[in-house]
Each structure stands twice: as structure tokens, then as C-alpha cells.
mmCIF file of C-alpha atoms in Angstrom:
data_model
loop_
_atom_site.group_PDB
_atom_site.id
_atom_site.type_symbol
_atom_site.label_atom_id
_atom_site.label_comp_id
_atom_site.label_asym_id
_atom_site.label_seq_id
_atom_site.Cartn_x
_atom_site.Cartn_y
_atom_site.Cartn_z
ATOM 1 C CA UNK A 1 -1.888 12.923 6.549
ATOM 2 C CA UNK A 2 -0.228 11.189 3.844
ATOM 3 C CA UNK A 3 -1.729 8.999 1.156
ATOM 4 C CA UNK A 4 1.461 6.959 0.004
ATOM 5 C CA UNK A 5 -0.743 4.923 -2.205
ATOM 6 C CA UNK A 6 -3.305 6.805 -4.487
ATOM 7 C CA UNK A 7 -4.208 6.726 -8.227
ATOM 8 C CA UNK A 8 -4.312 10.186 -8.841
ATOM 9 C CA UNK A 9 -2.653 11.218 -12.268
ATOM 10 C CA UNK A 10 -4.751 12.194 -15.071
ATOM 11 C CA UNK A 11 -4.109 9.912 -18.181
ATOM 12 C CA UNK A 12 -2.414 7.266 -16.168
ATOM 13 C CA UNK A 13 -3.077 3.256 -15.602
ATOM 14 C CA UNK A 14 -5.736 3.236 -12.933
ATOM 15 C CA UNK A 15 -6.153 7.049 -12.822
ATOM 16 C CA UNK A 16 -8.605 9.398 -14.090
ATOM 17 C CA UNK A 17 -8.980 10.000 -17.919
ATOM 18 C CA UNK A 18 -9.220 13.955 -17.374
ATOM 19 C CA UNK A 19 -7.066 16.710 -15.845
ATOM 20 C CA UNK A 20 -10.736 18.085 -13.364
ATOM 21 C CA UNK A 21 -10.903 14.519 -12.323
ATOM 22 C CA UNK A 22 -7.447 14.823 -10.774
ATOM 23 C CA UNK A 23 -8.691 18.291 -9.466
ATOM 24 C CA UNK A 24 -11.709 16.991 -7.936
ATOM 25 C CA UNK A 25 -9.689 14.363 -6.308
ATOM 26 C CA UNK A 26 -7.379 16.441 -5.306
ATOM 27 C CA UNK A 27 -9.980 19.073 -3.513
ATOM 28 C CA UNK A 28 -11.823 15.582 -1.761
ATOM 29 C CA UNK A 29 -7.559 14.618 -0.220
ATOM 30 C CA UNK A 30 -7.705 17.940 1.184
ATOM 31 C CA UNK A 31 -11.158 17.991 2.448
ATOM 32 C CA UNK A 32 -10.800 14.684 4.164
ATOM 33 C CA UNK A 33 -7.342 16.250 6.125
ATOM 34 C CA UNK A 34 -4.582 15.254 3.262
ATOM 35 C CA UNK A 35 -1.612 17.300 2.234
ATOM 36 C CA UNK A 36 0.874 14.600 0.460
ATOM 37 C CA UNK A 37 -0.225 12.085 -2.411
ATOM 38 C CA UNK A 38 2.151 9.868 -3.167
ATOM 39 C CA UNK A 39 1.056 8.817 -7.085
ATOM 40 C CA UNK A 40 0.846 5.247 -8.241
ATOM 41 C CA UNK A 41 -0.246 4.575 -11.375
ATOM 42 C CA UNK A 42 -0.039 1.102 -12.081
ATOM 43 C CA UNK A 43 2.888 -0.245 -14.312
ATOM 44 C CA UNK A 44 2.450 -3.429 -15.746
ATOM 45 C CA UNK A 45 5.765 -4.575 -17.990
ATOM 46 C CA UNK A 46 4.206 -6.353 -20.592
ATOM 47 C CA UNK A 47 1.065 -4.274 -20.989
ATOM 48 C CA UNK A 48 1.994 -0.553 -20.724
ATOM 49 C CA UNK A 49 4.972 1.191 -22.129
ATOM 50 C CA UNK A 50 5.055 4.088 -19.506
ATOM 51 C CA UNK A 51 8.236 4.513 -17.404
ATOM 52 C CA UNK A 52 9.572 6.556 -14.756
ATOM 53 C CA UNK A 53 10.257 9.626 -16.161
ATOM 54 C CA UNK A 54 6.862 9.921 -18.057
ATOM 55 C CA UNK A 55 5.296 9.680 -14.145
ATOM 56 C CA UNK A 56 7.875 12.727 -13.296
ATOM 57 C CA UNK A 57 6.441 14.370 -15.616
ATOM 58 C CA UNK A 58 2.344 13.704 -14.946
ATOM 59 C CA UNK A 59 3.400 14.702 -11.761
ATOM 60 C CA UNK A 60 5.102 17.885 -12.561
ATOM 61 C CA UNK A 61 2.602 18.860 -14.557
ATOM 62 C CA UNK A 62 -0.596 17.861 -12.048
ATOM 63 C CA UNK A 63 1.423 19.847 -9.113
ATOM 64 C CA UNK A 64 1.443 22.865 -11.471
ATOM 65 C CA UNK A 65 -1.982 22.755 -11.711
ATOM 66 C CA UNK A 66 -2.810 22.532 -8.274
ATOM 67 C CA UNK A 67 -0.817 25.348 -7.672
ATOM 68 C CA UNK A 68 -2.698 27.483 -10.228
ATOM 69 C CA UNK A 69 -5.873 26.576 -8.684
ATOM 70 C CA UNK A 70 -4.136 27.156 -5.150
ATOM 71 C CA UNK A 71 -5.179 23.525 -3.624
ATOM 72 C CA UNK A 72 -2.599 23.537 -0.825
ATOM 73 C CA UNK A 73 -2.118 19.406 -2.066
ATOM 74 C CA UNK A 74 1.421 18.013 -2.996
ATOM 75 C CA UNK A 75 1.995 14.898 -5.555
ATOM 76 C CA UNK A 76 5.038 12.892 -5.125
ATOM 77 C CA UNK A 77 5.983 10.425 -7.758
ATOM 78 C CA UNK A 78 6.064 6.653 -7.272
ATOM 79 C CA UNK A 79 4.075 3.622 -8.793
ATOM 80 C CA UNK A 80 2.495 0.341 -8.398
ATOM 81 C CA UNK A 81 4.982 -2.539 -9.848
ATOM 82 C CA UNK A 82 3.861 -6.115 -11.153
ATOM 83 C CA UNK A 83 6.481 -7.855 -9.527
ATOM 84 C CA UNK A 84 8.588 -9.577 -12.179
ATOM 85 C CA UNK A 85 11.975 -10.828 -12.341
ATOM 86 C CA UNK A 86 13.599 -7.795 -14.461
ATOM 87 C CA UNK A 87 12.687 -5.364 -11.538
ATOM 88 C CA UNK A 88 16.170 -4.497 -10.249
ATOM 89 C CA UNK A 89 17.597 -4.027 -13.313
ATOM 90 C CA UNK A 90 14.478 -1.394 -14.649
ATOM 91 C CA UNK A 91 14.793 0.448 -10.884
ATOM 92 C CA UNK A 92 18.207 1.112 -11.337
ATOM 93 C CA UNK A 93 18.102 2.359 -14.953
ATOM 94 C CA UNK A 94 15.153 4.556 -13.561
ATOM 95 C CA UNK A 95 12.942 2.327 -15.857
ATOM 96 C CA UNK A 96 10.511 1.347 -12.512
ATOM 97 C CA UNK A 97 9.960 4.457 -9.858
ATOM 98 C CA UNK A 98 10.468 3.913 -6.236
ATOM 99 C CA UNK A 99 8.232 5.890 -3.601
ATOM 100 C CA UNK A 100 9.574 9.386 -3.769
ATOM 101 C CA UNK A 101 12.983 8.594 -5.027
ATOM 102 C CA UNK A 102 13.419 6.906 -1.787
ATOM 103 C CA UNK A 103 14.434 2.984 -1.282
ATOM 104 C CA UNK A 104 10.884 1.793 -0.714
ATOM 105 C CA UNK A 105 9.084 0.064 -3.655
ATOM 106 C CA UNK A 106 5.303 -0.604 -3.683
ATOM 107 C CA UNK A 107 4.752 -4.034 -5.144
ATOM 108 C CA UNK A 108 1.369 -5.411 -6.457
ATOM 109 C CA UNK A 109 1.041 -9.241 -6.821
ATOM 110 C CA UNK A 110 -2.243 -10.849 -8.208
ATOM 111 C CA UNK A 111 -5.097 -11.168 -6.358
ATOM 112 C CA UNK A 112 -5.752 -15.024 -6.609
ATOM 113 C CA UNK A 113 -2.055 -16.441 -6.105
ATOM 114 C CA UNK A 114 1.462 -15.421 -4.789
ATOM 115 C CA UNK A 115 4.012 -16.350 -7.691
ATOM 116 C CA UNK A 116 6.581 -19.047 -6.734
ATOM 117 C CA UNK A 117 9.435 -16.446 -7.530
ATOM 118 C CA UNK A 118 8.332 -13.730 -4.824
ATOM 119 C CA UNK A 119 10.222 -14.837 -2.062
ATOM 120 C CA UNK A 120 13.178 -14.470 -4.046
ATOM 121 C CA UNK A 121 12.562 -11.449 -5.657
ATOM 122 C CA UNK A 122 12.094 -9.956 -2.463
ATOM 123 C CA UNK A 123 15.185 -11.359 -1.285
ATOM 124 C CA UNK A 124 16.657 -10.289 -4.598
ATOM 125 C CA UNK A 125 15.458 -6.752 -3.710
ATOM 126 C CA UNK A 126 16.645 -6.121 -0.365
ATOM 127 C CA UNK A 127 20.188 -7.355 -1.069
ATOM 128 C CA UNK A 128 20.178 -4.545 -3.882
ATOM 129 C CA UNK A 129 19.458 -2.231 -1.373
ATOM 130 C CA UNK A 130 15.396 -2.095 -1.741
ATOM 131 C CA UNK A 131 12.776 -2.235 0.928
ATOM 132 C CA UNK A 132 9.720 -3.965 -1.069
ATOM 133 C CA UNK A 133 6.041 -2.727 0.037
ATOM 134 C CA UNK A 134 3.361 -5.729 -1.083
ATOM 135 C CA UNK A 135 0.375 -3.377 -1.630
ATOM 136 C CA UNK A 136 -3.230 -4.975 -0.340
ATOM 137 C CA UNK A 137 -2.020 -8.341 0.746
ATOM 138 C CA UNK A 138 -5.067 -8.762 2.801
ATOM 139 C CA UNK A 139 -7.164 -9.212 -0.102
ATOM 140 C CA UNK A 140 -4.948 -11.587 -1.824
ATOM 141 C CA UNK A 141 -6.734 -15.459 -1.786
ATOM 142 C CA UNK A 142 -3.510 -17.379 -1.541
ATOM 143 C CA UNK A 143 -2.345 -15.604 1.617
ATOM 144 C CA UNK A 144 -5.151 -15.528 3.081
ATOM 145 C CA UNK A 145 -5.824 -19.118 2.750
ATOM 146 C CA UNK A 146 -2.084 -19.533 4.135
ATOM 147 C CA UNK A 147 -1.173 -16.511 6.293
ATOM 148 C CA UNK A 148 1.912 -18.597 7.492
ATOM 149 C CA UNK A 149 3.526 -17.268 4.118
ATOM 150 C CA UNK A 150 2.512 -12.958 4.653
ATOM 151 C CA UNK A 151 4.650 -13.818 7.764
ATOM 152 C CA UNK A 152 7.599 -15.219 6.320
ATOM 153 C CA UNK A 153 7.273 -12.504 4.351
ATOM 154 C CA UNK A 154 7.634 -9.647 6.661
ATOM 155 C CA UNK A 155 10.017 -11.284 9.104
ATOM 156 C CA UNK A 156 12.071 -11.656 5.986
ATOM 157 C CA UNK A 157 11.972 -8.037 5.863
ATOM 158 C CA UNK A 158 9.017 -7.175 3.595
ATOM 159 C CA UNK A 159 6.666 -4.532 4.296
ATOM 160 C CA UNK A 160 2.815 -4.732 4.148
ATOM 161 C CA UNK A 161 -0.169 -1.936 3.040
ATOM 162 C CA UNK A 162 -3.485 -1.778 4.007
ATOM 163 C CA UNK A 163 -6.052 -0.050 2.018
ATOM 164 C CA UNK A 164 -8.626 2.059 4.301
ATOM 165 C CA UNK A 165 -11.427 0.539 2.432
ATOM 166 C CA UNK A 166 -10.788 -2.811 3.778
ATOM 167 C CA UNK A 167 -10.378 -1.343 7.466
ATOM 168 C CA UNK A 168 -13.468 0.300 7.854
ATOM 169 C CA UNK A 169 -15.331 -2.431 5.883
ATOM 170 C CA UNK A 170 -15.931 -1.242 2.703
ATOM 171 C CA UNK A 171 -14.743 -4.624 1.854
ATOM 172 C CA UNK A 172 -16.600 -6.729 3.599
ATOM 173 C CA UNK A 173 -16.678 -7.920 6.777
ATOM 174 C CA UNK A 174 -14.150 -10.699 6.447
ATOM 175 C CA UNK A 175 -11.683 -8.617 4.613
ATOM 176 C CA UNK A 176 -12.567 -5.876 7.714
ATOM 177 C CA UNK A 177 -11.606 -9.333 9.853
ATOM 178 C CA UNK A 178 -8.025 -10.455 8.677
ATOM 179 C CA UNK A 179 -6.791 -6.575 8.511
ATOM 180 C CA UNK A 180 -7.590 -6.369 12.047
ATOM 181 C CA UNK A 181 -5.569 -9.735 12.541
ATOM 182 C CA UNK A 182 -2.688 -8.338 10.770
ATOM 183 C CA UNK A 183 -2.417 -5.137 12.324
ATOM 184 C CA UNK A 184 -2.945 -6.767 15.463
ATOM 185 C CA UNK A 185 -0.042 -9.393 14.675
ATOM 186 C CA UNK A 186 2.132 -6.277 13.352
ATOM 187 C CA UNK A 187 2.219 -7.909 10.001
ATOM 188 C CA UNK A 188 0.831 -4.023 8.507
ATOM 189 C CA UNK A 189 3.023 -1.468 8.221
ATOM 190 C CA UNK A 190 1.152 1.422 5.924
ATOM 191 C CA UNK A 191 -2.130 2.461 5.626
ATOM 192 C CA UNK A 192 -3.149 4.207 1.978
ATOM 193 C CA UNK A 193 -6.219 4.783 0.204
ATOM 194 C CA UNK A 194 -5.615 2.944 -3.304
ATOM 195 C CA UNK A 195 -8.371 5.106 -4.349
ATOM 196 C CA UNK A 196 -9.032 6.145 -7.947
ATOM 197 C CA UNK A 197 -11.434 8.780 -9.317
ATOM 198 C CA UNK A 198 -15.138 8.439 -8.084
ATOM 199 C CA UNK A 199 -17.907 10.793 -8.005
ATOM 200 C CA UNK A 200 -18.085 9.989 -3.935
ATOM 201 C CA UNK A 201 -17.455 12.738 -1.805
ATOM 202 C CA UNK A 202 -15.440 10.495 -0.204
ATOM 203 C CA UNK A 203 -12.563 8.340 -1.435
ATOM 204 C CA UNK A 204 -9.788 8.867 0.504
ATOM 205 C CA UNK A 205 -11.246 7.828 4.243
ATOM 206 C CA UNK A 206 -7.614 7.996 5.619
ATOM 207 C CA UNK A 207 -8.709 9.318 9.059
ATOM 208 C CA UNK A 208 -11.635 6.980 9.120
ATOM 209 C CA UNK A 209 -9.664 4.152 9.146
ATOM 210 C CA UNK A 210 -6.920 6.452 11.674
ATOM 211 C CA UNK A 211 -9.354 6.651 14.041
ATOM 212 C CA UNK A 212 -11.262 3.096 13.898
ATOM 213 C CA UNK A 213 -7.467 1.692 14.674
ATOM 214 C CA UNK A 214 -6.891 4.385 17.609
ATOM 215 C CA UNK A 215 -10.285 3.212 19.134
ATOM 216 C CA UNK A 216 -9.584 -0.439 18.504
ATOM 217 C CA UNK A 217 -5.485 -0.652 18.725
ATOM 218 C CA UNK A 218 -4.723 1.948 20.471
ATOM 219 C CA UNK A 219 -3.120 5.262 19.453
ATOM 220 C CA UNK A 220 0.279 4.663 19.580
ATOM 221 C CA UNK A 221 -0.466 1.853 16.842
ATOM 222 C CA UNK A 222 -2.532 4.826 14.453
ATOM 223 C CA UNK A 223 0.741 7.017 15.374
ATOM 224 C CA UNK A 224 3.314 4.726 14.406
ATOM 225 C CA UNK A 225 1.400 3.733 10.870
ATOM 226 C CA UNK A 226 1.294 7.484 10.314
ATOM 227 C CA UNK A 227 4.561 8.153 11.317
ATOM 228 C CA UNK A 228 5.889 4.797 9.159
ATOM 229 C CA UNK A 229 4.414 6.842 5.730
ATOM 230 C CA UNK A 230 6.016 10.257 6.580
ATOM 231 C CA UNK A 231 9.237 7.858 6.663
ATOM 232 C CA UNK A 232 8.607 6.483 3.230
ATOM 233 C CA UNK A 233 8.234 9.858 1.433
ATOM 234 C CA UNK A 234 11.286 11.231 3.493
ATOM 235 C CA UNK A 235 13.422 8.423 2.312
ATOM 236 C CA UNK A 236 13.962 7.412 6.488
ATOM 237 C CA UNK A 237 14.341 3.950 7.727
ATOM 238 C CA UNK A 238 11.068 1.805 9.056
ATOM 239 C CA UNK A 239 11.295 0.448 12.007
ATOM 240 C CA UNK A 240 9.024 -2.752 12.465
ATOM 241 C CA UNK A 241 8.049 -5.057 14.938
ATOM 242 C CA UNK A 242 8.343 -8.654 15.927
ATOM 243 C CA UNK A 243 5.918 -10.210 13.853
ATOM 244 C CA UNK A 244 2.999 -13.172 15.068
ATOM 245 C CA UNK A 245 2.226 -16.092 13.333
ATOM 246 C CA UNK A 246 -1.137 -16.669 12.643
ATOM 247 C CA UNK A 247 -3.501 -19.892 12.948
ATOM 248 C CA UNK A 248 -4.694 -20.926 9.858
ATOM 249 C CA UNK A 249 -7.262 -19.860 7.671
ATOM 250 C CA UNK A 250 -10.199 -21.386 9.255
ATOM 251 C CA UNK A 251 -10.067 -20.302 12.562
ATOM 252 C CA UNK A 252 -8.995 -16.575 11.503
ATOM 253 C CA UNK A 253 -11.806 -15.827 9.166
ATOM 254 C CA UNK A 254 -14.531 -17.763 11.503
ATOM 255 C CA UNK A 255 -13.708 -17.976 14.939
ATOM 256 C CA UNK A 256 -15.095 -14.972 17.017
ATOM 257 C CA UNK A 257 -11.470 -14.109 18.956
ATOM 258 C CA UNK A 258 -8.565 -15.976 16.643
ATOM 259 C CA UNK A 259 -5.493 -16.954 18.594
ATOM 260 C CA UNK A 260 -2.096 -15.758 17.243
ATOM 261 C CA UNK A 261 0.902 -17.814 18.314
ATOM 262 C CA UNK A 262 4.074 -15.835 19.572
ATOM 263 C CA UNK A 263 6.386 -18.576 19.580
ATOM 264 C CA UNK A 264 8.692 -16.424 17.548
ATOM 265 C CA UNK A 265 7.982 -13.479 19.571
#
């Protein structure tokens, strides 16, 4: 499996503070069935000075160590981006990292609110040639409150992750609620850990979450999510489809079996 979402470098924003934290980490990805780690530190402009090569080099350095300690795990470099309007202009002078050197670009937005630039920036984005990931939507309180907008979203082109935690409930069972929605409306596209270190023996649950949406989706739907990550890190095209709307807020968090409308279908 791959983990195209993962906090894993040593040192980093949101990543462990020492080098045998990343090795215990690393040792739990394999144990749970992982071979590719796509690293994501997060990047926030106006807080942390770090840029794209210093994340080549963490992960340089991290894959040399895994080799030394022969942990058959591979770190790709990428990161988490604040979205903010100076974005295309840092990602082309290599300031911002896209997933693997590839087109794809995972974007975090706040958890409480979607800012009144985003549709533009992701607009702004694609035309440059970009395919813009919005990491862990289903926890943000503003789409949730009006899914209407995560649907403009992707049929605009945007792309969505899901974090495992939230699938298999870790998150609660409303969170556990509107991922199912969104999968189920085909407004999810990845599914990655955002995990960090954590003295769990588990952290990553990637095939937990696999296998919850094979039993519950079917498992062309756990195939194609898989399949849409080995894309990402090969630089390939993602294919999505149609998306549904969704009713509102109300009846999606509360009602036993929410409707989605496929008017647009």
C-alpha cells in the first residue's frame, strides 16, 4: 500500500523530534502492509522557513537510514501546503513541493472555515497546470455545515483525502458518518493515514480502513482509491467520477439513510 499522506520526517513540522521515532514509524508502515510513504511535513508560509529542498534532503537522509537498518520502506518527498495566494509562484521556483515531483499538490485549509479565496486558488492552480488535493475535508466545520461547496469543489476539478482515522471511527461516529457519504457520493478520491509519531502499535490503519470500504462499498471502490495513490506518486492522471450533491447538513449528520441528489449525475 501507499501512504501518500504521512508525517514521517524526523525534525520536521508535525513529525517526530528524533531520527528512532522515524524508525519506529517506519517498522509499524511495514508491519501494517506499507512499502511507499509519501512525506508531508507541514509548511506553513508565515510560520516556518523550511522549503523544498530542505524536505529533499530529510528525505534523502531518512531513506539512507532505512536502508542501513534494511526496513524494505521507501520515503518520497512532498508536503502539506497552507493554501495562500503566493502558491504558484513558490511551486514553480521549487519553494512549495508537490507529491513526488508529480502535478498533484496536497492542500490543508483550516479546520473551522474555507477561505473566500479557495475557489480561486484552485482555479488559479489547475490553469497552471496543478491538480490540488484538499487534505481531511471531512473534518472541516464549514463544509460540513455546507457540503454543497466540497462539491463544487471537486466537480471543479479538485481532489479530496480521507484520513483512515476518520473511516474506521477513530473520529467519532459522525466524522465515521459524512466520510461514508462522501465516498459514497464519489466526492473522496485518496485515502492516507495523516499519522504522526505515537507510541501505538498502530498508526497507520491503511488496510483497516481498505477493508471496512471493500465490505461496505464494494471492492472495486477500495481498488480504485488504491489504485488513484499509486497514480499520484507515479505522476499518472486521476480519473474521477461524476460527483453527487449532497442534502444539507442536517439530514446528513442525523438522518439514519441520507438521500444524495443526482440531478447532475
Amino acid at each position: 500500500m501507499i501512504d501518500i499522506h504521512c508525517h514521517i520526517l524526523p525534525g520536521m513540522d508535525g513529525g517526530p523530534d528524533r531520527l528512532g521515532e522515524s524508525l519506529i514509524m517506519a517498522k509499524n508502515a511495514v508491519r501494517e502492509g506499507i512499502y511507499t510513504v509519501v512525506a508531508t511535513p507541514n509548511i506553513r508560509r508565515e510560520m516556518n522557513p523550511i522549503i523544498g529542498e530542505d524536505i529533499v534532503g530529510a528525505t534523502n537522509y531518512l531513506n539512507g537510514k532505512l536502508k542501513q537498518e534494511k526496513i524494505p520502506l521507501r520515503i518520497l518527498p512532498g508536503q502539506k501546503v497552507r493554501m495562500h495566494d503566493e502558491m504558484i509562484k513558490e511551486l514553480e521556483k521549487g519553494i512549495i513541493l508537490t507529491l513526488n515531483e508529480s502535478r498533484f499538490v496536497l492542500l490543508e485549509i483550516p479546520s473551522n472555515r474555507v477561505p473566500h479565496y479557495t475557489s480561486q486558488v484552485l482555479f488559479d492552480m489547475q490553469i497552471a497546470g496543478y491538480r490540488p488535493i484538499i487534505a481531511q475535508p471531512e473534518r472541516n466545520q464549514e463544509l460540513l455545515k455546507y457540503p454543497n461547496k466540497l462539491y463544487q469543489f471537486v466537480k471543479s476539478g479538485a481532489l479530496m483525502q480521507l484520513s483512515t482515522s476518520s473511516i474506521i471511527g477513530l473520529q467519532g461516529s459522525k466524522i465515521k458518518k459524512i466520510s461514508e457519504q462522501m465516498i459514497q457520493a464519489n466526492l473522496a478520491h485518496f485515502i492516507a493515514s495523516n499519522t504522526s509519531y505515537s507510541k501505538r502499535k498502530k498508526q497507520f490503519y491503511m488496510e483497516e480502513a481498505y477493508q471496512y470500504i471493500s465490505k461496505k462499498f464494494g471492492s472495486r471502490v477500495a481498488f480504485e482509491l488504491k489504485e488513484n495513490s499509486e497514480k499520484v506518486v507515479n505522476g499518472d492522471s486521476v480519473v474521477t467520477d461524476l460527483p453527487y450533491k449532497i442534502k444539507g447538513m442536517r439530514s446528513w449528520l442525523f438522518i439514519k439513510n441520507p438521500l444524495l441528489t443526482n440531478k447532475n449525475r
